mmCIF file with all atom_site columns, C-alpha atoms in Angstrom:
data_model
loop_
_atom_site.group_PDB
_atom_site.id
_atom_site.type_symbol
_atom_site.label_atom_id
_atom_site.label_alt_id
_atom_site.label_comp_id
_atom_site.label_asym_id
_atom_site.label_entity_id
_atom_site.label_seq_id
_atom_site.pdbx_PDB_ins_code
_atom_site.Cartn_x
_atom_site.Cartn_y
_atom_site.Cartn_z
_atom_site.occupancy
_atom_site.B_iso_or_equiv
_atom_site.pdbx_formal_charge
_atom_site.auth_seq_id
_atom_site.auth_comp_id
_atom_site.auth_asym_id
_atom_site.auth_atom_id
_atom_site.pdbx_PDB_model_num
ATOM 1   C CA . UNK A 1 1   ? 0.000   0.000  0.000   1.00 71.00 ? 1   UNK A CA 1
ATOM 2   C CA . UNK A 1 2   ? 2.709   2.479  1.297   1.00 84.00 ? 2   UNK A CA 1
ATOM 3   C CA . UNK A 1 3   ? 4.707   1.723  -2.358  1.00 88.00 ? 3   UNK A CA 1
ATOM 4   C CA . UNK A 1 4   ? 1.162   2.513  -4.520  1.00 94.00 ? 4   UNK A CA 1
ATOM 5   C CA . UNK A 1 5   ? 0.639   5.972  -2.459  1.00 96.00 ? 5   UNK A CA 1
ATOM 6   C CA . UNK A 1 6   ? 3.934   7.129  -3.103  1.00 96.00 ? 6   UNK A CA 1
ATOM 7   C CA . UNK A 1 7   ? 4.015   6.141  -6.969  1.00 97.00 ? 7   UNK A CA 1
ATOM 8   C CA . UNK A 1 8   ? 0.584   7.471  -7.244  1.00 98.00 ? 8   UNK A CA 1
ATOM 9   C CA . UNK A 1 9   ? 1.628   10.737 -5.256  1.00 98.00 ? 9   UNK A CA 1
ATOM 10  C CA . UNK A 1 10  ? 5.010   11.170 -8.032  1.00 98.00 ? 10  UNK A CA 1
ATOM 11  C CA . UNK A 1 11  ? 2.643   10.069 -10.925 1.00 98.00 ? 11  UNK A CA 1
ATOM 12  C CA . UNK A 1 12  ? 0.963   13.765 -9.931  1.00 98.00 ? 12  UNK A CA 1
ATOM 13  C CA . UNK A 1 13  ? 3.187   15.649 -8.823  1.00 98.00 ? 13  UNK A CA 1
ATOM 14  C CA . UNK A 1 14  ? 1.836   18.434 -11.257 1.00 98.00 ? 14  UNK A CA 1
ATOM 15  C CA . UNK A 1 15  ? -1.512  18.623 -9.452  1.00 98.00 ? 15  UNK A CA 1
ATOM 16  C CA . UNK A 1 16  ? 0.920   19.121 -6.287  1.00 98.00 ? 16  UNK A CA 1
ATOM 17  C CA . UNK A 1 17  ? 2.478   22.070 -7.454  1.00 98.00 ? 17  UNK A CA 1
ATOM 18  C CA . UNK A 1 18  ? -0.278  23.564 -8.779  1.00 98.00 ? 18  UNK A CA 1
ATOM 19  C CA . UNK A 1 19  ? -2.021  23.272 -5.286  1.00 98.00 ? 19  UNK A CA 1
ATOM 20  C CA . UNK A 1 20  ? 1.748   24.504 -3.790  1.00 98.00 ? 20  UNK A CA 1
ATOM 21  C CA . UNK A 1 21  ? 1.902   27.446 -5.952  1.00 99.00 ? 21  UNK A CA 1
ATOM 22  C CA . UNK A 1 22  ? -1.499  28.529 -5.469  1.00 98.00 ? 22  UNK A CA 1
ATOM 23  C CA . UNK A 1 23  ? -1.084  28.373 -1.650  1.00 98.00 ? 23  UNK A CA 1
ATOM 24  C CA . UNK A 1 24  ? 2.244   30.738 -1.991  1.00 98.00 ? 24  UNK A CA 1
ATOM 25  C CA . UNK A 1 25  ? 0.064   33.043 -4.366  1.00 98.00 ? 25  UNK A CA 1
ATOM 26  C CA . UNK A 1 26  ? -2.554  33.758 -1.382  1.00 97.00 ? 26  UNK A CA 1
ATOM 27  C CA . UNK A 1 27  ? 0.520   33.764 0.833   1.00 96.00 ? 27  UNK A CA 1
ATOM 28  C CA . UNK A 1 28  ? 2.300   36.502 -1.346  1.00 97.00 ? 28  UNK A CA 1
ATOM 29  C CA . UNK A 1 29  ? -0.938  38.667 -1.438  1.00 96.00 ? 29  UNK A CA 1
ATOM 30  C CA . UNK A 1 30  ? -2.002  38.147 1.770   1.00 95.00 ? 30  UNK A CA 1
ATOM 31  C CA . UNK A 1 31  ? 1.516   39.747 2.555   1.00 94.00 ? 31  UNK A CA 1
ATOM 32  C CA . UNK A 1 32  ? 1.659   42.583 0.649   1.00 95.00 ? 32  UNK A CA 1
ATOM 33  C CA . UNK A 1 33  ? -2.031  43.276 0.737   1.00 94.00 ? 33  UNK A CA 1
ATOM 34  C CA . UNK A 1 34  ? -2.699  42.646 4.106   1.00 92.00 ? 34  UNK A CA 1
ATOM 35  C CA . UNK A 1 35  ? -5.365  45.556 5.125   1.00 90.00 ? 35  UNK A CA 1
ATOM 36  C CA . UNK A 1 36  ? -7.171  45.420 1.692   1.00 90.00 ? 36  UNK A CA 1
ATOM 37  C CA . UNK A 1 37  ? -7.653  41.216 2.256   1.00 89.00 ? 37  UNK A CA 1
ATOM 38  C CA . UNK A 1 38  ? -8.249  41.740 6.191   1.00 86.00 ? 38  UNK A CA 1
ATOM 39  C CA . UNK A 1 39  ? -12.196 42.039 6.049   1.00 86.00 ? 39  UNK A CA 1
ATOM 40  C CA . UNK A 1 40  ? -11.776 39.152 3.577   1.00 83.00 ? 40  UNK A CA 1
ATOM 41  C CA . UNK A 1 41  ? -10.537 36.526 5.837   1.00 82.00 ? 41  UNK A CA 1
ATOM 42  C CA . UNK A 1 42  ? -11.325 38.284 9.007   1.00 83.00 ? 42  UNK A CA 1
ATOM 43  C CA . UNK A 1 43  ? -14.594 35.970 9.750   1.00 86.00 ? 43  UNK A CA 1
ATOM 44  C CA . UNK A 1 44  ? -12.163 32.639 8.993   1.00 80.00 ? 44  UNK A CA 1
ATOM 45  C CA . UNK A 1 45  ? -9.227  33.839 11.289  1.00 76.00 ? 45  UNK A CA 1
ATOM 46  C CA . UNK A 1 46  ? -11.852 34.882 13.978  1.00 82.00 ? 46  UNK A CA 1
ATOM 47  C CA . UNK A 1 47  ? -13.670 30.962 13.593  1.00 79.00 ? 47  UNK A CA 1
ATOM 48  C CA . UNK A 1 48  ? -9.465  29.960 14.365  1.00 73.00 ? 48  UNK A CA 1
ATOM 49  C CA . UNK A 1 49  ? -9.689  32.267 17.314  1.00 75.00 ? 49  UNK A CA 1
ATOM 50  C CA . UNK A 1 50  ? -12.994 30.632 18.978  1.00 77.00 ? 50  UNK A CA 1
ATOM 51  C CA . UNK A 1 51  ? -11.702 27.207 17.986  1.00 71.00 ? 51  UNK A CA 1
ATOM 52  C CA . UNK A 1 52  ? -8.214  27.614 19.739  1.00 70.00 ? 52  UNK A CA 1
ATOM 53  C CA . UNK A 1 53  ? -10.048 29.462 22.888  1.00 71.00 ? 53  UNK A CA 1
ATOM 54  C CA . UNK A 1 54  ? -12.235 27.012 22.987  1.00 70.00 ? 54  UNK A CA 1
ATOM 55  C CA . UNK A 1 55  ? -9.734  23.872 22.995  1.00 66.00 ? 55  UNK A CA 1
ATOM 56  C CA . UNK A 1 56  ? -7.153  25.487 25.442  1.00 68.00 ? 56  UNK A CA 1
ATOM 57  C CA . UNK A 1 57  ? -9.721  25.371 28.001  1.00 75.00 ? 57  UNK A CA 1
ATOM 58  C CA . UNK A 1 58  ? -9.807  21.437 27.608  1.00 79.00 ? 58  UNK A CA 1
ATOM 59  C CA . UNK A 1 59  ? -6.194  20.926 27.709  1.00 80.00 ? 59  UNK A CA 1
ATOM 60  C CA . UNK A 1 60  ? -3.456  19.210 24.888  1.00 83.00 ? 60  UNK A CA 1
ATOM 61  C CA . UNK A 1 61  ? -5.754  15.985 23.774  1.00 89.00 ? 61  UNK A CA 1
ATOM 62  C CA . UNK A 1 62  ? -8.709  17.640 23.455  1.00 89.00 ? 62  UNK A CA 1
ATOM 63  C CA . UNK A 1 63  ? -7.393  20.600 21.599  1.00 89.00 ? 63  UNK A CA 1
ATOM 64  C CA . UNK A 1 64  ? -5.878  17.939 19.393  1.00 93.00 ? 64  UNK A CA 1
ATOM 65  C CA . UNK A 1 65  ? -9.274  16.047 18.319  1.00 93.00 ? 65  UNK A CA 1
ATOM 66  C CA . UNK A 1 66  ? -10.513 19.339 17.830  1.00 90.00 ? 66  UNK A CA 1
ATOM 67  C CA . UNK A 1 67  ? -7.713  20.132 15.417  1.00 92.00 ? 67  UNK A CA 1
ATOM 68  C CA . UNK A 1 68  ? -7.308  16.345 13.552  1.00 96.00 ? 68  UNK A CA 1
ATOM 69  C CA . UNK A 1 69  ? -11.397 16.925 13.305  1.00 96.00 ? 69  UNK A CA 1
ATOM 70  C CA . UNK A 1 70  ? -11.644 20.544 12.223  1.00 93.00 ? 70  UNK A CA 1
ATOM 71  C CA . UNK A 1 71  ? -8.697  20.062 9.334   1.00 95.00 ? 71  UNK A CA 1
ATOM 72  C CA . UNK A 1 72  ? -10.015 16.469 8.143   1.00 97.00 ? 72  UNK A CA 1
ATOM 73  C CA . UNK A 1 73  ? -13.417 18.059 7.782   1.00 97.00 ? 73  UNK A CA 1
ATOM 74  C CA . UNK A 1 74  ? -11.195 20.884 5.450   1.00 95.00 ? 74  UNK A CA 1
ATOM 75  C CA . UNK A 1 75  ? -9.263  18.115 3.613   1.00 96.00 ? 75  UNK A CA 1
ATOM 76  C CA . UNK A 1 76  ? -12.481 16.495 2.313   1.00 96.00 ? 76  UNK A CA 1
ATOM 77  C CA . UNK A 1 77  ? -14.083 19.561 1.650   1.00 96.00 ? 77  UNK A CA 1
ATOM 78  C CA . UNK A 1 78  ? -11.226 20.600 -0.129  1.00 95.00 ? 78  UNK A CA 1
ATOM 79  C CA . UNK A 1 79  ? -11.229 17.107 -2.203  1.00 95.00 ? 79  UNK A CA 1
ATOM 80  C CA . UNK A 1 80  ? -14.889 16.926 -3.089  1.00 94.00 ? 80  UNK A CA 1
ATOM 81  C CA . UNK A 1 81  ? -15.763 20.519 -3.837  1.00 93.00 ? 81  UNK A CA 1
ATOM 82  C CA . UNK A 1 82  ? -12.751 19.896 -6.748  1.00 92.00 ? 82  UNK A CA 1
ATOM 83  C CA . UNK A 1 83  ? -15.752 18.411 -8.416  1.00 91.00 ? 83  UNK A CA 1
ATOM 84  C CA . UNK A 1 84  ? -17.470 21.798 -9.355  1.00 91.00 ? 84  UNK A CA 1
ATOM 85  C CA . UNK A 1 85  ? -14.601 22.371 -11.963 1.00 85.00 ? 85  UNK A CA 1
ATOM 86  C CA . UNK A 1 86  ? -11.582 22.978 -9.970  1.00 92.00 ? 86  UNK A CA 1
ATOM 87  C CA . UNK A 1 87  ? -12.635 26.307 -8.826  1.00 93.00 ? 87  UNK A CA 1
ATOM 88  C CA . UNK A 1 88  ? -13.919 26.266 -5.400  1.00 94.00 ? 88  UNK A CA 1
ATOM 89  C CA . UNK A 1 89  ? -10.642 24.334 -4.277  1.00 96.00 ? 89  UNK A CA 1
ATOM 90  C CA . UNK A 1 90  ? -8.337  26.664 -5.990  1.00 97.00 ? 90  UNK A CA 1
ATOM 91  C CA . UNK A 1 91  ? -10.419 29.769 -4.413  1.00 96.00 ? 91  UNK A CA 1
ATOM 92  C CA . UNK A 1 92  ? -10.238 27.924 -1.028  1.00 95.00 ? 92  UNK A CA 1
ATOM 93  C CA . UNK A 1 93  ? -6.088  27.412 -1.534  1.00 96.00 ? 93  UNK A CA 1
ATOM 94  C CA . UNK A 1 94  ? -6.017  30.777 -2.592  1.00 96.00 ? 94  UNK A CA 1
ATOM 95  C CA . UNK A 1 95  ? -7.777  31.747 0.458   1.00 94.00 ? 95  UNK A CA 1
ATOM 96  C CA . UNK A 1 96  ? -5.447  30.112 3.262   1.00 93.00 ? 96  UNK A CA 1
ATOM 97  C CA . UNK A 1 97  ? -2.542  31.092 1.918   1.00 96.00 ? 97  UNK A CA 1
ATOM 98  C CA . UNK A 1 98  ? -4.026  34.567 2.173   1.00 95.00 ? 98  UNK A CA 1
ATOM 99  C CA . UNK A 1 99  ? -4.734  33.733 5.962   1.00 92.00 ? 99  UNK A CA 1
ATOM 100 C CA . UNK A 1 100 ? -1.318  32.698 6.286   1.00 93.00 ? 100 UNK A CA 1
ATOM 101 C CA . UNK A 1 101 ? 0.069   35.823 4.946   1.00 94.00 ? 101 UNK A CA 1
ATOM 102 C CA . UNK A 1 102 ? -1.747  38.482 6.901   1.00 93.00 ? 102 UNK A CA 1
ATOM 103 C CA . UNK A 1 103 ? -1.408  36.389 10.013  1.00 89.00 ? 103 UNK A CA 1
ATOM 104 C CA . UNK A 1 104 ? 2.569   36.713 9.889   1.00 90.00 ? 104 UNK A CA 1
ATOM 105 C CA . UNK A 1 105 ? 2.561   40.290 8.312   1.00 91.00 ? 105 UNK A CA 1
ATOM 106 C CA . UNK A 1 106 ? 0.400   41.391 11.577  1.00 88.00 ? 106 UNK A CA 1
ATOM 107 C CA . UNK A 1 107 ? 2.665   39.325 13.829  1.00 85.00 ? 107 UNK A CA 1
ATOM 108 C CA . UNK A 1 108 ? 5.325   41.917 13.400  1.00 82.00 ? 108 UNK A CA 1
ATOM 109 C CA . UNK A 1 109 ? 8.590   41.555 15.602  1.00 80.00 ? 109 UNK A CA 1
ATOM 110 C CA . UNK A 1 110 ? 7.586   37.731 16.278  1.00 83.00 ? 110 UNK A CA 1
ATOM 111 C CA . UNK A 1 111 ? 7.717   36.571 12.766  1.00 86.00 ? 111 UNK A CA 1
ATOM 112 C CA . UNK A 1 112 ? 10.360  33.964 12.826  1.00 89.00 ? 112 UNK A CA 1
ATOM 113 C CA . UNK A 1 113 ? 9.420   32.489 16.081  1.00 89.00 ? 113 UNK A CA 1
ATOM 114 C CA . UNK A 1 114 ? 5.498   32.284 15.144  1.00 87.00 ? 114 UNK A CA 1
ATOM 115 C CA . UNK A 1 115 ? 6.726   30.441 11.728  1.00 90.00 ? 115 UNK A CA 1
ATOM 116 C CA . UNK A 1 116 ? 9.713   28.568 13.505  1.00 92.00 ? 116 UNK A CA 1
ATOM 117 C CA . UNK A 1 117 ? 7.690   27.288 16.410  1.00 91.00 ? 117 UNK A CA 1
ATOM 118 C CA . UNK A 1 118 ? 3.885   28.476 15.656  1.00 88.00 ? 118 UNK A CA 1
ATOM 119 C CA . UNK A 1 119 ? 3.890   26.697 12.056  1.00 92.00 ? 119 UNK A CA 1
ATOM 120 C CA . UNK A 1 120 ? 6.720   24.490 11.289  1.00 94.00 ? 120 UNK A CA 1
ATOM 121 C CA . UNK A 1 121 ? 6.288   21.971 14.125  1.00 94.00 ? 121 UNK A CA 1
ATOM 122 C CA . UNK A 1 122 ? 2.650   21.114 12.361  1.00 96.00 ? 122 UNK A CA 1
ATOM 123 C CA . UNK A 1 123 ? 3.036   22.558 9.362   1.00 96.00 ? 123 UNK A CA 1
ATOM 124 C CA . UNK A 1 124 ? 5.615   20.176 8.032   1.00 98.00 ? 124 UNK A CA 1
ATOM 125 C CA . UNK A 1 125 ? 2.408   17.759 8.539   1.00 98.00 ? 125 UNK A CA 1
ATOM 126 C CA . UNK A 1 126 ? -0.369  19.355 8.082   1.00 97.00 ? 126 UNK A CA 1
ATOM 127 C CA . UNK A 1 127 ? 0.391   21.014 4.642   1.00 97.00 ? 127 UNK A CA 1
ATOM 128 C CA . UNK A 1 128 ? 1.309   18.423 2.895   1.00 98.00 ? 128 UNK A CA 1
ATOM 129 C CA . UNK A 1 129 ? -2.060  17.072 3.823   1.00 98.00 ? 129 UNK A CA 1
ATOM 130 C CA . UNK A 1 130 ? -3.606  20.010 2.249   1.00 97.00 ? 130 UNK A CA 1
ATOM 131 C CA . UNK A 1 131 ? -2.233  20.155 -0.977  1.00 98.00 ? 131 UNK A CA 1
ATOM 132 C CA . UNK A 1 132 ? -2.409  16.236 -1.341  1.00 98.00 ? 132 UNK A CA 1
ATOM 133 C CA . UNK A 1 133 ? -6.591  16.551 -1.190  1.00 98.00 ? 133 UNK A CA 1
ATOM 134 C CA . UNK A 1 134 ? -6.848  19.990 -3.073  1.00 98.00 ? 134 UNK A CA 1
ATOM 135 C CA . UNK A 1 135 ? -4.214  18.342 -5.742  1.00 98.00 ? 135 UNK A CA 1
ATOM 136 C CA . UNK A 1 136 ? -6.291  15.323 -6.411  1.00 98.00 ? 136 UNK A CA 1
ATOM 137 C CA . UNK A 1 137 ? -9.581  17.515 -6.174  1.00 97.00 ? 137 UNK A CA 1
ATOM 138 C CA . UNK A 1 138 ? -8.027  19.792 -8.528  1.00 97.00 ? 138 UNK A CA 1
ATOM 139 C CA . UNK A 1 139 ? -7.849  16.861 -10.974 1.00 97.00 ? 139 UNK A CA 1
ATOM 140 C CA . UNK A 1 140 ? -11.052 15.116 -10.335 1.00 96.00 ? 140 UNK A CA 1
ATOM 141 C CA . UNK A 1 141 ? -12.773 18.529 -11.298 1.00 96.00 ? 141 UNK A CA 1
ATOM 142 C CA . UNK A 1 142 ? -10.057 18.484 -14.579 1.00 96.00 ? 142 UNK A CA 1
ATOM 143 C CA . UNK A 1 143 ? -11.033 14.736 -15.776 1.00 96.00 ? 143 UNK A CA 1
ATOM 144 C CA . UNK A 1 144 ? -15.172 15.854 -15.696 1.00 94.00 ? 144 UNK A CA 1
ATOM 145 C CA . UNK A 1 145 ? -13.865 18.645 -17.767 1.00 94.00 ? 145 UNK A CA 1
ATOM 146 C CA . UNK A 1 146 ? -10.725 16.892 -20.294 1.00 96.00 ? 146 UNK A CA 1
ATOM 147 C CA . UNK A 1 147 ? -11.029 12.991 -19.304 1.00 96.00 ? 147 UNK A CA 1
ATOM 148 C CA . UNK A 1 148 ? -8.052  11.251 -19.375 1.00 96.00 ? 148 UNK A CA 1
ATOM 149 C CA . UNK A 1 149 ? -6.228  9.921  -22.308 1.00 94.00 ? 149 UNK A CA 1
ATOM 150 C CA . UNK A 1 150 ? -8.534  7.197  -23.998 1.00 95.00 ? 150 UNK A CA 1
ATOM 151 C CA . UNK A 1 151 ? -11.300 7.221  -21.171 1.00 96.00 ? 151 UNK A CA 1
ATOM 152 C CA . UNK A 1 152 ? -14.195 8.110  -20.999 1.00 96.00 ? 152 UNK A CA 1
ATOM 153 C CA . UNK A 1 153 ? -15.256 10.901 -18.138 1.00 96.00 ? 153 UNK A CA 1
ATOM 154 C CA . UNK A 1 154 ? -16.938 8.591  -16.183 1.00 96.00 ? 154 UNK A CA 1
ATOM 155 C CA . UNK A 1 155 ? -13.835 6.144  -16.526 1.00 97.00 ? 155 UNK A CA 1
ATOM 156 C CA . UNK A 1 156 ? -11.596 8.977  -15.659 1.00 97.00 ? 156 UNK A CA 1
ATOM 157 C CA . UNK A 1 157 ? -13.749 10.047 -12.831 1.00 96.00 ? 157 UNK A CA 1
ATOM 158 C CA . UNK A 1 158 ? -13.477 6.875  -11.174 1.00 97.00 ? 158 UNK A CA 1
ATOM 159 C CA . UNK A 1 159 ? -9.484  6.340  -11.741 1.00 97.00 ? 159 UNK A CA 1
ATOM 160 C CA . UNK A 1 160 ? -8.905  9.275  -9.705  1.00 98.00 ? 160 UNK A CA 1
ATOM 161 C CA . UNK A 1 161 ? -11.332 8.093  -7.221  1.00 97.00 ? 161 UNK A CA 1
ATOM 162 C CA . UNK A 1 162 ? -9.191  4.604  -7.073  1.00 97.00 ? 162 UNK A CA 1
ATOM 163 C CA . UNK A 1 163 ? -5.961  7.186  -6.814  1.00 98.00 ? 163 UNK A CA 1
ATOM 164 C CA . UNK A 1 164 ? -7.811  8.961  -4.036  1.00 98.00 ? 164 UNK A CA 1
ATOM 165 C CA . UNK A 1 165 ? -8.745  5.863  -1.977  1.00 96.00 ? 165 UNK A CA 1
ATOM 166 C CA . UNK A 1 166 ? -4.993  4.588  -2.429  1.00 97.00 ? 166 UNK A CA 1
ATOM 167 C CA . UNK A 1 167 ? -3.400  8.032  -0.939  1.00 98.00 ? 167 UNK A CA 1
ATOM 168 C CA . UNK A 1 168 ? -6.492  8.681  1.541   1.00 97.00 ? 168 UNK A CA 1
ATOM 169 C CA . UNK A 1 169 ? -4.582  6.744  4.639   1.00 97.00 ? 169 UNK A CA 1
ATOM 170 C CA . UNK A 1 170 ? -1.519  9.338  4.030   1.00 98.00 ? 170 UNK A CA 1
ATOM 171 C CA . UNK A 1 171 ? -3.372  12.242 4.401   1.00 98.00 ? 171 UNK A CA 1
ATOM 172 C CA . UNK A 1 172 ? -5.261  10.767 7.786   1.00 98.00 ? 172 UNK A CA 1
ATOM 173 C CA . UNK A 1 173 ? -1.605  9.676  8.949   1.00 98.00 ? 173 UNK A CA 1
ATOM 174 C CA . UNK A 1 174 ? -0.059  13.260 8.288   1.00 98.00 ? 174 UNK A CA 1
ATOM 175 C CA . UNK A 1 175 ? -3.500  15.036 9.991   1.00 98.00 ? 175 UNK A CA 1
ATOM 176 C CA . UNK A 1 176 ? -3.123  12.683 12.907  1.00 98.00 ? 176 UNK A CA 1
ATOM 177 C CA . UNK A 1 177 ? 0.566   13.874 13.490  1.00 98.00 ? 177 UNK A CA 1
ATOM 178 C CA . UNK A 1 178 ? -0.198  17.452 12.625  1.00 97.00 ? 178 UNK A CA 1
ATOM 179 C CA . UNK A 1 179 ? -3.040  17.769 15.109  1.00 96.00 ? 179 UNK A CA 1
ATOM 180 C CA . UNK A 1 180 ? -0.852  16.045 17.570  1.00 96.00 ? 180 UNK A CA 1
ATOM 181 C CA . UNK A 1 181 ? 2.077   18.237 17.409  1.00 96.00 ? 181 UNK A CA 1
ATOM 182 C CA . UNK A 1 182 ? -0.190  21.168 17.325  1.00 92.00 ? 182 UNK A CA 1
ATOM 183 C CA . UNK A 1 183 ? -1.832  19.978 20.276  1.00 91.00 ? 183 UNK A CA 1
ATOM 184 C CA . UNK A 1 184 ? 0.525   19.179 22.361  1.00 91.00 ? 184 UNK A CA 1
ATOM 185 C CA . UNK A 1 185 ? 3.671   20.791 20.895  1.00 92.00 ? 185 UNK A CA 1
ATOM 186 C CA . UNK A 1 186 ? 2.970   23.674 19.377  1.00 89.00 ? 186 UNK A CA 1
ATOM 187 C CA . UNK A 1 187 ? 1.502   25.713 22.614  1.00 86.00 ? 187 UNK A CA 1
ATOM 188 C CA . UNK A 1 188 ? 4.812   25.016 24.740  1.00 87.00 ? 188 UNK A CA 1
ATOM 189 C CA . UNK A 1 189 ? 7.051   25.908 21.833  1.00 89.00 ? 189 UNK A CA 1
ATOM 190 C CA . UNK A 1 190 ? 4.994   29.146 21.457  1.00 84.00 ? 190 UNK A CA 1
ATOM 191 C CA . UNK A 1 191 ? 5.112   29.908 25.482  1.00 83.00 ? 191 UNK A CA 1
ATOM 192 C CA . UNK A 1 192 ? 8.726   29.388 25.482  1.00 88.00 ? 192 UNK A CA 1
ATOM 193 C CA . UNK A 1 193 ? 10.320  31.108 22.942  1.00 86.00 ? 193 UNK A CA 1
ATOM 194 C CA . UNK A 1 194 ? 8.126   33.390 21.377  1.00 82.00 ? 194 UNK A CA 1
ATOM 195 C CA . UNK A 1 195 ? 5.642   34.802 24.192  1.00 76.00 ? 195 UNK A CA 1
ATOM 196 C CA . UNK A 1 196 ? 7.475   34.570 26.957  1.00 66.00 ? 196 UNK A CA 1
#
């Protein structure tokens, strides 16, 4: 199984960087844009907010399911809305990457210990999950529109779908150890080098 996920995951590695680069684009803007795009993803940084305040309370492996739960839900979403010709994924890509740049723009002074020890610790995880499930909903919403060589759509549809179900256990693996990190990790990293 592990030998099929990574062969499938090389066979598109296209789809990967597409997802990657349209991440960094929202990034990039997000950055240099940041009080124009503010109101924009002001409602989905202050949903973070509630969710984090909300988990702290509970302590580490609660704030964890909350995490694994919240970004699985996003992963999905991500995959299946792919469907509706590429779009909403690409928007939603877009989107976080735009979150991610007006986040560290507003952090100011703390930049490299927010991305150091606020992002990386997960991030190396979590991210990878991301543009694994917007990648292969990128394509499913490709092959309704240009099915693959000599298929059919339908044919093509369900190929990806067989790609999807042989990568799906990487993504859960890599949201597990995300959600963990950020659980658990994360929020001591943060208190000791960054808001102490």
């Amino acid at each position: 199984m592990p030998v099929r996920c990574f062969t499938v995951l090389r066979q598109n590695k296209n789809y990967l960087w597409l997802a990657l680069g349209l991440f960094a684009l929202g990034w990039v803007l997000g950055a240099l844009f940041t009080e124009q795009i503010f109101a924009l993803v002001k409602p989905s940084l202050e949903q973070l907010r509630d969710i984090a305040e909300k988990a702290q309370n509970k302590g580490g492996a609660y704030t964890s399911g909350v995490i694994f739960t919240n970004n699985l839900r996003a992963t999905v979403t991500m995959l299946v809305l792919g469907i509706l010709a590429c779009v909403p994924t690409m928007i939603t890509l877009v989107m976080n990457g735009m979150m991610i740049g007006v986040m560290l723009t507003q952090a100011g002074g703390h930049f490299w210990g927010l991305v150091t020890f606020g992002i990386l610790p997960h991030g190396i995880f979590e991210m990878p999950a991301i543009f694994i499930a917007s990648a292969f909903g990128i394509k499913l919403g490709r092959v309704l529109l240009v099915p693959l060589v000599e298929k059919t759509r339908w044919q093509s549809f369900k190929f990806v779908w067989r790609e999807v179900l042989s990568i799906g256990w990487f993504v859960v693996v890599l949201l597990i150890v995300a959600a963990t990190v950020e659980g658990l990790v994360t929020p001591v990293l943060l208190q000791t080098f960054v808001l102490h």
